[in-house]
């Protein structure tokens, strides 16, 4: 069993609330007992509850939840944020490589243009 906290305005929270409302409306206690209302038989109602499809969780969602819980348990959330912002962080390294690649391209372009002029 996995518990997941989401923002109440998110799409996932809204779909969960709609699903909860459907389950409450489908419960036999909420059905009116008037003479014109047809109630589901005991066996089909029971089979309907058993065979109702549960919302499956993808591998990526499960991995993300596991990683988030691990970070909280180990208390490394702030440490990771600081490390990723620093000089050794992934984003900083990617930006550096992009700048180097752009400079190299400009140097090669200038060399090619200088050879074409004569």
mmCIF file of N, CA and C in Angstrom:
data_model
loop_
_atom_site.group_PDB
_atom_site.id
_atom_site.type_symbol
_atom_site.label_atom_id
_atom_site.label_comp_id
_atom_site.label_asym_id
_atom_site.label_seq_id
_atom_site.Cartn_x
_atom_site.Cartn_y
_atom_site.Cartn_z
ATOM 1 N N UNK A 1 0.846 -1.167 0.000
ATOM 2 C CA UNK A 1 0.000 0.000 0.000
ATOM 3 C C UNK A 1 0.891 1.230 0.000
ATOM 4 N N UNK A 2 0.589 2.157 -0.892
ATOM 5 C CA UNK A 2 1.377 3.362 -1.032
ATOM 6 C C UNK A 2 0.480 4.555 -0.767
ATOM 7 N N UNK A 3 0.909 5.463 0.075
ATOM 8 C CA UNK A 3 0.172 6.699 0.280
ATOM 9 C C UNK A 3 0.908 7.800 -0.458
ATOM 10 N N UNK A 4 0.114 8.652 -1.083
ATOM 11 C CA UNK A 4 0.698 9.697 -1.903
ATOM 12 C C UNK A 4 -0.030 10.998 -1.597
ATOM 13 N N UNK A 5 0.712 12.046 -1.322
ATOM 14 C CA UNK A 5 0.120 13.345 -1.066
ATOM 15 C C UNK A 5 0.216 14.176 -2.343
ATOM 16 N N UNK A 6 -0.931 14.721 -2.749
ATOM 17 C CA UNK A 6 -0.968 15.571 -3.929
ATOM 18 C C UNK A 6 -1.732 16.842 -3.594
ATOM 19 N N UNK A 7 -1.562 17.848 -4.409
ATOM 20 C CA UNK A 7 -2.271 19.099 -4.236
ATOM 21 C C UNK A 7 -3.750 18.872 -4.510
ATOM 22 N N UNK A 8 -4.612 19.495 -3.731
ATOM 23 C CA UNK A 8 -6.048 19.255 -3.870
ATOM 24 C C UNK A 8 -6.595 19.781 -5.191
ATOM 25 N N UNK A 9 -5.882 20.664 -5.867
ATOM 26 C CA UNK A 9 -6.350 21.196 -7.142
ATOM 27 C C UNK A 9 -5.772 20.446 -8.335
ATOM 28 N N UNK A 10 -4.958 19.432 -8.081
ATOM 29 C CA UNK A 10 -4.327 18.714 -9.181
ATOM 30 C C UNK A 10 -5.333 17.800 -9.886
ATOM 31 N N UNK A 11 -4.982 17.417 -11.079
ATOM 32 C CA UNK A 11 -5.831 16.552 -11.900
ATOM 33 C C UNK A 11 -6.012 15.184 -11.226
ATOM 34 N N UNK A 12 -4.933 14.690 -10.639
ATOM 35 C CA UNK A 12 -4.983 13.384 -9.994
ATOM 36 C C UNK A 12 -5.924 13.395 -8.785
ATOM 37 N N UNK A 13 -5.890 14.477 -8.004
ATOM 38 C CA UNK A 13 -6.763 14.578 -6.830
ATOM 39 C C UNK A 13 -8.227 14.653 -7.250
ATOM 40 N N UNK A 14 -8.506 15.398 -8.310
ATOM 41 C CA UNK A 14 -9.883 15.520 -8.789
ATOM 42 C C UNK A 14 -10.417 14.181 -9.277
ATOM 43 N N UNK A 15 -9.586 13.425 -10.006
ATOM 44 C CA UNK A 15 -10.037 12.120 -10.496
ATOM 45 C C UNK A 15 -10.258 11.159 -9.339
ATOM 46 N N UNK A 16 -9.428 11.252 -8.292
ATOM 47 C CA UNK A 16 -9.603 10.405 -7.117
ATOM 48 C C UNK A 16 -10.917 10.732 -6.413
ATOM 49 N N UNK A 17 -11.230 12.026 -6.270
ATOM 50 C CA UNK A 17 -12.479 12.420 -5.613
ATOM 51 C C UNK A 17 -13.697 11.964 -6.409
ATOM 52 N N UNK A 18 -13.627 12.062 -7.739
ATOM 53 C CA UNK A 18 -14.734 11.583 -8.575
ATOM 54 C C UNK A 18 -14.925 10.086 -8.406
ATOM 55 N N UNK A 19 -13.822 9.360 -8.332
ATOM 56 C CA UNK A 19 -13.887 7.910 -8.153
ATOM 57 C C UNK A 19 -14.511 7.574 -6.798
ATOM 58 N N UNK A 20 -14.151 8.323 -5.768
ATOM 59 C CA UNK A 20 -14.736 8.112 -4.443
ATOM 60 C C UNK A 20 -16.243 8.371 -4.460
ATOM 61 N N UNK A 21 -16.665 9.419 -5.182
ATOM 62 C CA UNK A 21 -18.094 9.733 -5.272
ATOM 63 C C UNK A 21 -18.850 8.607 -5.977
ATOM 64 N N UNK A 22 -18.252 8.058 -7.018
ATOM 65 C CA UNK A 22 -18.899 6.960 -7.743
ATOM 66 C C UNK A 22 -19.078 5.751 -6.839
ATOM 67 N N UNK A 23 -18.069 5.455 -6.034
ATOM 68 C CA UNK A 23 -18.155 4.312 -5.128
ATOM 69 C C UNK A 23 -19.241 4.534 -4.082
ATOM 70 N N UNK A 24 -19.351 5.762 -3.576
ATOM 71 C CA UNK A 24 -20.373 6.056 -2.578
ATOM 72 C C UNK A 24 -21.765 5.973 -3.185
ATOM 73 N N UNK A 25 -21.914 6.421 -4.415
ATOM 74 C CA UNK A 25 -23.217 6.366 -5.081
ATOM 75 C C UNK A 25 -23.591 4.932 -5.423
ATOM 76 N N UNK A 26 -22.616 4.096 -5.689
ATOM 77 C CA UNK A 26 -22.886 2.714 -6.084
ATOM 78 C C UNK A 26 -23.139 1.805 -4.882
ATOM 79 N N UNK A 27 -22.880 2.279 -3.673
ATOM 80 C CA UNK A 27 -23.084 1.419 -2.508
ATOM 81 C C UNK A 27 -24.565 1.157 -2.302
ATOM 82 N N UNK A 28 -24.966 -0.059 -1.906
ATOM 83 C CA UNK A 28 -26.374 -0.414 -1.752
ATOM 84 C C UNK A 28 -27.093 0.425 -0.703
ATOM 85 N N UNK A 29 -26.414 0.913 0.305
ATOM 86 C CA UNK A 29 -27.060 1.702 1.341
ATOM 87 C C UNK A 29 -27.551 3.035 0.802
ATOM 88 N N UNK A 30 -26.931 3.545 -0.233
ATOM 89 C CA UNK A 30 -27.326 4.846 -0.756
ATOM 90 C C UNK A 30 -28.444 4.739 -1.784
ATOM 91 N N UNK A 31 -28.783 3.540 -2.232
ATOM 92 C CA UNK A 31 -29.852 3.378 -3.213
ATOM 93 C C UNK A 31 -31.208 3.511 -2.538
ATOM 94 N N UNK A 32 -32.153 4.207 -3.182
ATOM 95 C CA UNK A 32 -33.482 4.321 -2.599
ATOM 96 C C UNK A 32 -34.187 2.967 -2.601
ATOM 97 N N UNK A 33 -35.063 2.763 -1.641
ATOM 98 C CA UNK A 33 -35.742 1.465 -1.517
ATOM 99 C C UNK A 33 -37.175 1.528 -2.033
ATOM 100 N N UNK A 34 -37.463 2.448 -2.917
ATOM 101 C CA UNK A 34 -38.815 2.584 -3.464
ATOM 102 C C UNK A 34 -39.201 1.374 -4.284
ATOM 103 N N UNK A 35 -40.490 1.247 -4.607
ATOM 104 C CA UNK A 35 -40.979 0.056 -5.312
ATOM 105 C C UNK A 35 -40.531 0.024 -6.768
ATOM 106 N N UNK A 36 -40.251 1.180 -7.365
ATOM 107 C CA UNK A 36 -39.880 1.216 -8.772
ATOM 108 C C UNK A 36 -38.395 1.064 -9.017
ATOM 109 N N UNK A 37 -37.603 0.947 -7.987
ATOM 110 C CA UNK A 37 -36.150 0.876 -8.139
ATOM 111 C C UNK A 37 -35.711 -0.569 -8.109
ATOM 112 N N UNK A 38 -34.889 -0.931 -9.073
ATOM 113 C CA UNK A 38 -34.393 -2.297 -9.156
ATOM 114 C C UNK A 38 -33.028 -2.373 -8.467
ATOM 115 N N UNK A 39 -32.886 -3.215 -7.467
ATOM 116 C CA UNK A 39 -31.629 -3.376 -6.754
ATOM 117 C C UNK A 39 -30.837 -4.519 -7.373
ATOM 118 N N UNK A 40 -29.519 -4.387 -7.412
ATOM 119 C CA UNK A 40 -28.720 -5.486 -7.953
ATOM 120 C C UNK A 40 -28.797 -6.701 -7.033
ATOM 121 N N UNK A 41 -28.763 -7.866 -7.643
ATOM 122 C CA UNK A 41 -28.821 -9.083 -6.832
ATOM 123 C C UNK A 41 -27.546 -9.211 -6.000
ATOM 124 N N UNK A 42 -27.584 -10.014 -4.982
ATOM 125 C CA UNK A 42 -26.474 -10.144 -4.056
ATOM 126 C C UNK A 42 -25.201 -10.611 -4.719
ATOM 127 N N UNK A 43 -25.278 -11.634 -5.565
ATOM 128 C CA UNK A 43 -24.076 -12.205 -6.177
ATOM 129 C C UNK A 43 -23.460 -11.240 -7.196
ATOM 130 N N UNK A 44 -24.282 -10.632 -8.049
ATOM 131 C CA UNK A 44 -23.723 -9.737 -9.066
ATOM 132 C C UNK A 44 -23.150 -8.485 -8.417
ATOM 133 N N UNK A 45 -23.775 -8.011 -7.358
ATOM 134 C CA UNK A 45 -23.252 -6.850 -6.646
ATOM 135 C C UNK A 45 -21.903 -7.181 -6.023
ATOM 136 N N UNK A 46 -21.827 -8.364 -5.421
ATOM 137 C CA UNK A 46 -20.581 -8.798 -4.795
ATOM 138 C C UNK A 46 -19.475 -8.977 -5.830
ATOM 139 N N UNK A 47 -19.810 -9.581 -6.968
ATOM 140 C CA UNK A 47 -18.815 -9.762 -8.028
ATOM 141 C C UNK A 47 -18.382 -8.424 -8.602
ATOM 142 N N UNK A 48 -19.301 -7.472 -8.696
ATOM 143 C CA UNK A 48 -18.963 -6.142 -9.197
ATOM 144 C C UNK A 48 -17.961 -5.444 -8.307
ATOM 145 N N UNK A 49 -18.121 -5.597 -6.993
ATOM 146 C CA UNK A 49 -17.185 -4.971 -6.065
ATOM 147 C C UNK A 49 -15.818 -5.641 -6.123
ATOM 148 N N UNK A 50 -15.812 -6.952 -6.252
ATOM 149 C CA UNK A 50 -14.552 -7.699 -6.289
ATOM 150 C C UNK A 50 -13.783 -7.417 -7.570
ATOM 151 N N UNK A 51 -14.484 -7.403 -8.691
ATOM 152 C CA UNK A 51 -13.807 -7.263 -9.978
ATOM 153 C C UNK A 51 -13.572 -5.817 -10.381
ATOM 154 N N UNK A 52 -13.924 -4.851 -9.531
ATOM 155 C CA UNK A 52 -13.692 -3.460 -9.893
ATOM 156 C C UNK A 52 -12.186 -3.240 -10.042
ATOM 157 N N UNK A 53 -11.822 -2.563 -11.096
ATOM 158 C CA UNK A 53 -10.405 -2.389 -11.408
ATOM 159 C C UNK A 53 -9.793 -1.343 -10.494
ATOM 160 N N UNK A 54 -8.654 -1.676 -9.942
ATOM 161 C CA UNK A 54 -7.920 -0.740 -9.116
ATOM 162 C C UNK A 54 -6.992 0.063 -10.020
ATOM 163 N N UNK A 55 -6.729 1.276 -9.598
ATOM 164 C CA UNK A 55 -5.850 2.135 -10.374
ATOM 165 C C UNK A 55 -4.417 1.627 -10.244
ATOM 166 N N UNK A 56 -3.803 1.301 -11.370
ATOM 167 C CA UNK A 56 -2.452 0.751 -11.347
ATOM 168 C C UNK A 56 -1.429 1.874 -11.306
ATOM 169 N N UNK A 57 -0.291 1.568 -10.706
ATOM 170 C CA UNK A 57 0.792 2.530 -10.598
ATOM 171 C C UNK A 57 1.920 2.097 -11.525
ATOM 172 N N UNK A 58 2.420 3.032 -12.304
ATOM 173 C CA UNK A 58 3.494 2.698 -13.225
ATOM 174 C C UNK A 58 4.813 2.552 -12.470
ATOM 175 N N UNK A 59 5.771 1.976 -13.129
ATOM 176 C CA UNK A 59 7.091 1.780 -12.533
ATOM 177 C C UNK A 59 7.746 3.120 -12.213
ATOM 178 N N UNK A 60 7.553 4.101 -13.098
ATOM 179 C CA UNK A 60 8.144 5.410 -12.856
ATOM 180 C C UNK A 60 7.539 6.081 -11.635
ATOM 181 N N UNK A 61 6.214 5.994 -11.483
ATOM 182 C CA UNK A 61 5.574 6.589 -10.316
ATOM 183 C C UNK A 61 6.045 5.917 -9.032
ATOM 184 N N UNK A 62 6.157 4.595 -9.059
ATOM 185 C CA UNK A 62 6.607 3.845 -7.886
ATOM 186 C C UNK A 62 8.046 4.221 -7.541
ATOM 187 N N UNK A 63 8.905 4.322 -8.543
ATOM 188 C CA UNK A 63 10.298 4.696 -8.310
ATOM 189 C C UNK A 63 10.393 6.103 -7.736
ATOM 190 N N UNK A 64 9.587 7.011 -8.267
ATOM 191 C CA UNK A 64 9.590 8.383 -7.773
ATOM 192 C C UNK A 64 9.160 8.423 -6.310
ATOM 193 N N UNK A 65 8.105 7.684 -5.973
ATOM 194 C CA UNK A 65 7.646 7.640 -4.582
ATOM 195 C C UNK A 65 8.713 7.041 -3.668
ATOM 196 N N UNK A 66 9.370 5.975 -4.132
ATOM 197 C CA UNK A 66 10.434 5.352 -3.347
ATOM 198 C C UNK A 66 11.586 6.326 -3.111
ATOM 199 N N UNK A 67 11.960 7.074 -4.157
ATOM 200 C CA UNK A 67 13.064 8.016 -4.044
ATOM 201 C C UNK A 67 12.701 9.145 -3.086
ATOM 202 N N UNK A 68 11.481 9.668 -3.187
ATOM 203 C CA UNK A 68 11.042 10.744 -2.297
ATOM 204 C C UNK A 68 11.033 10.276 -0.849
ATOM 205 N N UNK A 69 10.537 9.071 -0.602
ATOM 206 C CA UNK A 69 10.495 8.569 0.769
ATOM 207 C C UNK A 69 11.913 8.315 1.297
ATOM 208 N N UNK A 70 12.811 7.834 0.435
ATOM 209 C CA UNK A 70 14.197 7.611 0.852
ATOM 210 C C UNK A 70 14.867 8.922 1.242
ATOM 211 N N UNK A 71 14.647 9.972 0.425
ATOM 212 C CA UNK A 71 15.249 11.268 0.726
ATOM 213 C C UNK A 71 14.747 11.798 2.069
ATOM 214 N N UNK A 72 13.462 11.621 2.336
ATOM 215 C CA UNK A 72 12.907 12.103 3.605
ATOM 216 C C UNK A 72 13.421 11.284 4.786
ATOM 217 N N UNK A 73 13.505 9.968 4.623
ATOM 218 C CA UNK A 73 13.988 9.109 5.709
ATOM 219 C C UNK A 73 15.447 9.409 6.065
ATOM 220 N N UNK A 74 16.262 9.611 5.050
ATOM 221 C CA UNK A 74 17.687 9.862 5.274
ATOM 222 C C UNK A 74 17.982 11.318 5.608
ATOM 223 N N UNK A 75 17.016 12.200 5.376
ATOM 224 C CA UNK A 75 17.222 13.615 5.664
ATOM 225 C C UNK A 75 18.217 14.281 4.749
ATOM 226 N N UNK A 76 18.213 13.909 3.479
ATOM 227 C CA UNK A 76 19.214 14.442 2.541
ATOM 228 C C UNK A 76 18.605 15.392 1.511
ATOM 229 N N UNK A 77 17.378 15.838 1.738
ATOM 230 C CA UNK A 77 16.704 16.701 0.759
ATOM 231 C C UNK A 77 17.479 18.001 0.565
ATOM 232 N N UNK A 78 17.816 18.670 1.659
ATOM 233 C CA UNK A 78 18.540 19.944 1.558
ATOM 234 C C UNK A 78 19.944 19.749 1.000
ATOM 235 N N UNK A 79 20.592 18.681 1.420
ATOM 236 C CA UNK A 79 21.946 18.400 0.947
ATOM 237 C C UNK A 79 21.952 18.202 -0.576
ATOM 238 N N UNK A 80 20.961 17.492 -1.097
ATOM 239 C CA UNK A 80 20.872 17.293 -2.544
ATOM 240 C C UNK A 80 20.600 18.605 -3.269
ATOM 241 N N UNK A 81 19.733 19.430 -2.701
ATOM 242 C CA UNK A 81 19.430 20.717 -3.332
ATOM 243 C C UNK A 81 20.674 21.596 -3.400
ATOM 244 N N UNK A 82 21.443 21.628 -2.319
ATOM 245 C CA UNK A 82 22.671 22.433 -2.290
ATOM 246 C C UNK A 82 23.693 21.878 -3.283
ATOM 247 N N UNK A 83 23.836 20.572 -3.313
ATOM 248 C CA UNK A 83 24.809 19.947 -4.210
ATOM 249 C C UNK A 83 24.452 20.206 -5.672
ATOM 250 N N UNK A 84 23.192 20.113 -6.020
ATOM 251 C CA UNK A 84 22.781 20.309 -7.409
ATOM 252 C C UNK A 84 22.935 21.752 -7.864
ATOM 253 N N UNK A 85 22.905 22.694 -6.926
ATOM 254 C CA UNK A 85 23.091 24.096 -7.292
ATOM 255 C C UNK A 85 24.570 24.448 -7.447
ATOM 256 N N UNK A 86 25.426 23.694 -6.834
ATOM 257 C CA UNK A 86 26.851 24.014 -6.800
ATOM 258 C C UNK A 86 27.566 23.716 -8.092
ATOM 259 N N UNK A 87 28.883 23.842 -8.020
ATOM 260 C CA UNK A 87 29.725 23.659 -9.187
ATOM 261 C C UNK A 87 29.710 22.214 -9.684
ATOM 262 N N UNK A 88 29.475 21.262 -8.785
ATOM 263 C CA UNK A 88 29.490 19.862 -9.162
ATOM 264 C C UNK A 88 28.121 19.351 -9.605
ATOM 265 N N UNK A 89 27.124 20.217 -9.652
ATOM 266 C CA UNK A 89 25.774 19.797 -9.979
ATOM 267 C C UNK A 89 25.610 19.457 -11.447
ATOM 268 N N UNK A 90 24.634 18.628 -11.741
ATOM 269 C CA UNK A 90 24.359 18.171 -13.102
ATOM 270 C C UNK A 90 24.009 19.336 -14.022
ATOM 271 N N UNK A 91 23.155 20.217 -13.565
ATOM 272 C CA UNK A 91 22.704 21.330 -14.403
ATOM 273 C C UNK A 91 23.871 22.250 -14.745
ATOM 274 N N UNK A 92 24.705 22.511 -13.758
ATOM 275 C CA UNK A 92 25.868 23.370 -13.991
ATOM 276 C C UNK A 92 26.829 22.731 -14.996
ATOM 277 N N UNK A 93 27.038 21.435 -14.884
ATOM 278 C CA UNK A 93 27.926 20.747 -15.836
ATOM 279 C C UNK A 93 27.358 20.786 -17.250
ATOM 280 N N UNK A 94 26.039 20.575 -17.382
ATOM 281 C CA UNK A 94 25.424 20.625 -18.711
ATOM 282 C C UNK A 94 25.539 22.022 -19.315
ATOM 283 N N UNK A 95 25.333 23.051 -18.512
ATOM 284 C CA UNK A 95 25.450 24.423 -19.003
ATOM 285 C C UNK A 95 26.885 24.712 -19.439
ATOM 286 N N UNK A 96 27.844 24.242 -18.666
ATOM 287 C CA UNK A 96 29.251 24.436 -19.015
ATOM 288 C C UNK A 96 29.575 23.766 -20.347
ATOM 289 N N UNK A 97 29.152 22.518 -20.518
ATOM 290 C CA UNK A 97 29.431 21.805 -21.763
ATOM 291 C C UNK A 97 28.761 22.484 -22.955
ATOM 292 N N UNK A 98 27.579 23.026 -22.733
ATOM 293 C CA UNK A 98 26.883 23.730 -23.814
ATOM 294 C C UNK A 98 27.637 24.997 -24.208
ATOM 295 N N UNK A 99 28.145 25.738 -23.229
ATOM 296 C CA UNK A 99 28.921 26.952 -23.523
ATOM 297 C C UNK A 99 30.201 26.612 -24.283
ATOM 298 N N UNK A 100 30.876 25.553 -23.860
ATOM 299 C CA UNK A 100 32.118 25.140 -24.530
ATOM 300 C C UNK A 100 31.825 24.736 -25.968
ATOM 301 N N UNK A 101 30.764 23.975 -26.163
ATOM 302 C CA UNK A 101 30.398 23.536 -27.504
ATOM 303 C C UNK A 101 30.077 24.731 -28.400
ATOM 304 N N UNK A 102 29.374 25.718 -27.857
ATOM 305 C CA UNK A 102 29.024 26.905 -28.639
ATOM 306 C C UNK A 102 30.273 27.707 -29.019
ATOM 307 N N UNK A 103 31.192 27.869 -28.075
ATOM 308 C CA UNK A 103 32.450 28.580 -28.371
ATOM 309 C C UNK A 103 33.252 27.861 -29.440
ATOM 310 N N UNK A 104 33.324 26.540 -29.336
ATOM 311 C CA UNK A 104 34.066 25.757 -30.318
ATOM 312 C C UNK A 104 33.451 25.914 -31.704
ATOM 313 N N UNK A 105 32.115 25.917 -31.758
ATOM 314 C CA UNK A 105 31.430 26.104 -33.032
ATOM 315 C C UNK A 105 31.757 27.471 -33.624
ATOM 316 N N UNK A 106 31.744 28.526 -32.796
ATOM 317 C CA UNK A 106 32.060 29.871 -33.293
ATOM 318 C C UNK A 106 33.486 29.962 -33.816
ATOM 319 N N UNK A 107 34.428 29.340 -33.138
ATOM 320 C CA UNK A 107 35.826 29.347 -33.582
ATOM 321 C C UNK A 107 35.949 28.645 -34.939
ATOM 322 N N UNK A 108 35.321 27.478 -35.064
ATOM 323 C CA UNK A 108 35.377 26.744 -36.337
ATOM 324 C C UNK A 108 34.693 27.525 -37.449
ATOM 325 N N UNK A 109 33.588 28.190 -37.134
ATOM 326 C CA UNK A 109 32.876 28.984 -38.139
ATOM 327 C C UNK A 109 33.738 30.147 -38.609
ATOM 328 N N UNK A 110 34.404 30.812 -37.665
ATOM 329 C CA UNK A 110 35.281 31.925 -38.042
ATOM 330 C C UNK A 110 36.417 31.452 -38.938
ATOM 331 N N UNK A 111 36.964 30.281 -38.649
ATOM 332 C CA UNK A 111 38.044 29.730 -39.481
ATOM 333 C C UNK A 111 37.520 29.423 -40.880
ATOM 334 N N UNK A 112 36.354 28.818 -40.979
ATOM 335 C CA UNK A 112 35.780 28.507 -42.293
ATOM 336 C C UNK A 112 35.498 29.776 -43.095
ATOM 337 N N UNK A 113 34.959 30.806 -42.445
ATOM 338 C CA UNK A 113 34.664 32.061 -43.139
ATOM 339 C C UNK A 113 35.939 32.768 -43.595
ATOM 340 N N UNK A 114 36.990 32.696 -42.800
ATOM 341 C CA UNK A 114 38.250 33.371 -43.167
ATOM 342 C C UNK A 114 38.883 32.668 -44.385
ATOM 343 N N UNK A 115 38.682 31.384 -44.528
ATOM 344 C CA UNK A 115 39.245 30.655 -45.673
ATOM 345 C C UNK A 115 38.456 30.935 -46.949
ATOM 346 N N UNK A 116 37.189 31.274 -46.845
ATOM 347 C CA UNK A 116 36.348 31.494 -48.021
ATOM 348 C C UNK A 116 36.593 32.844 -48.663
ATOM 349 N N UNK A 117 37.051 33.851 -47.945
ATOM 350 C CA UNK A 117 37.199 35.211 -48.453
ATOM 351 C C UNK A 117 38.170 35.338 -49.629
ATOM 352 N N UNK A 118 39.329 34.725 -49.595
ATOM 353 C CA UNK A 118 40.283 34.975 -50.701
ATOM 354 C C UNK A 118 39.851 34.422 -51.991
#
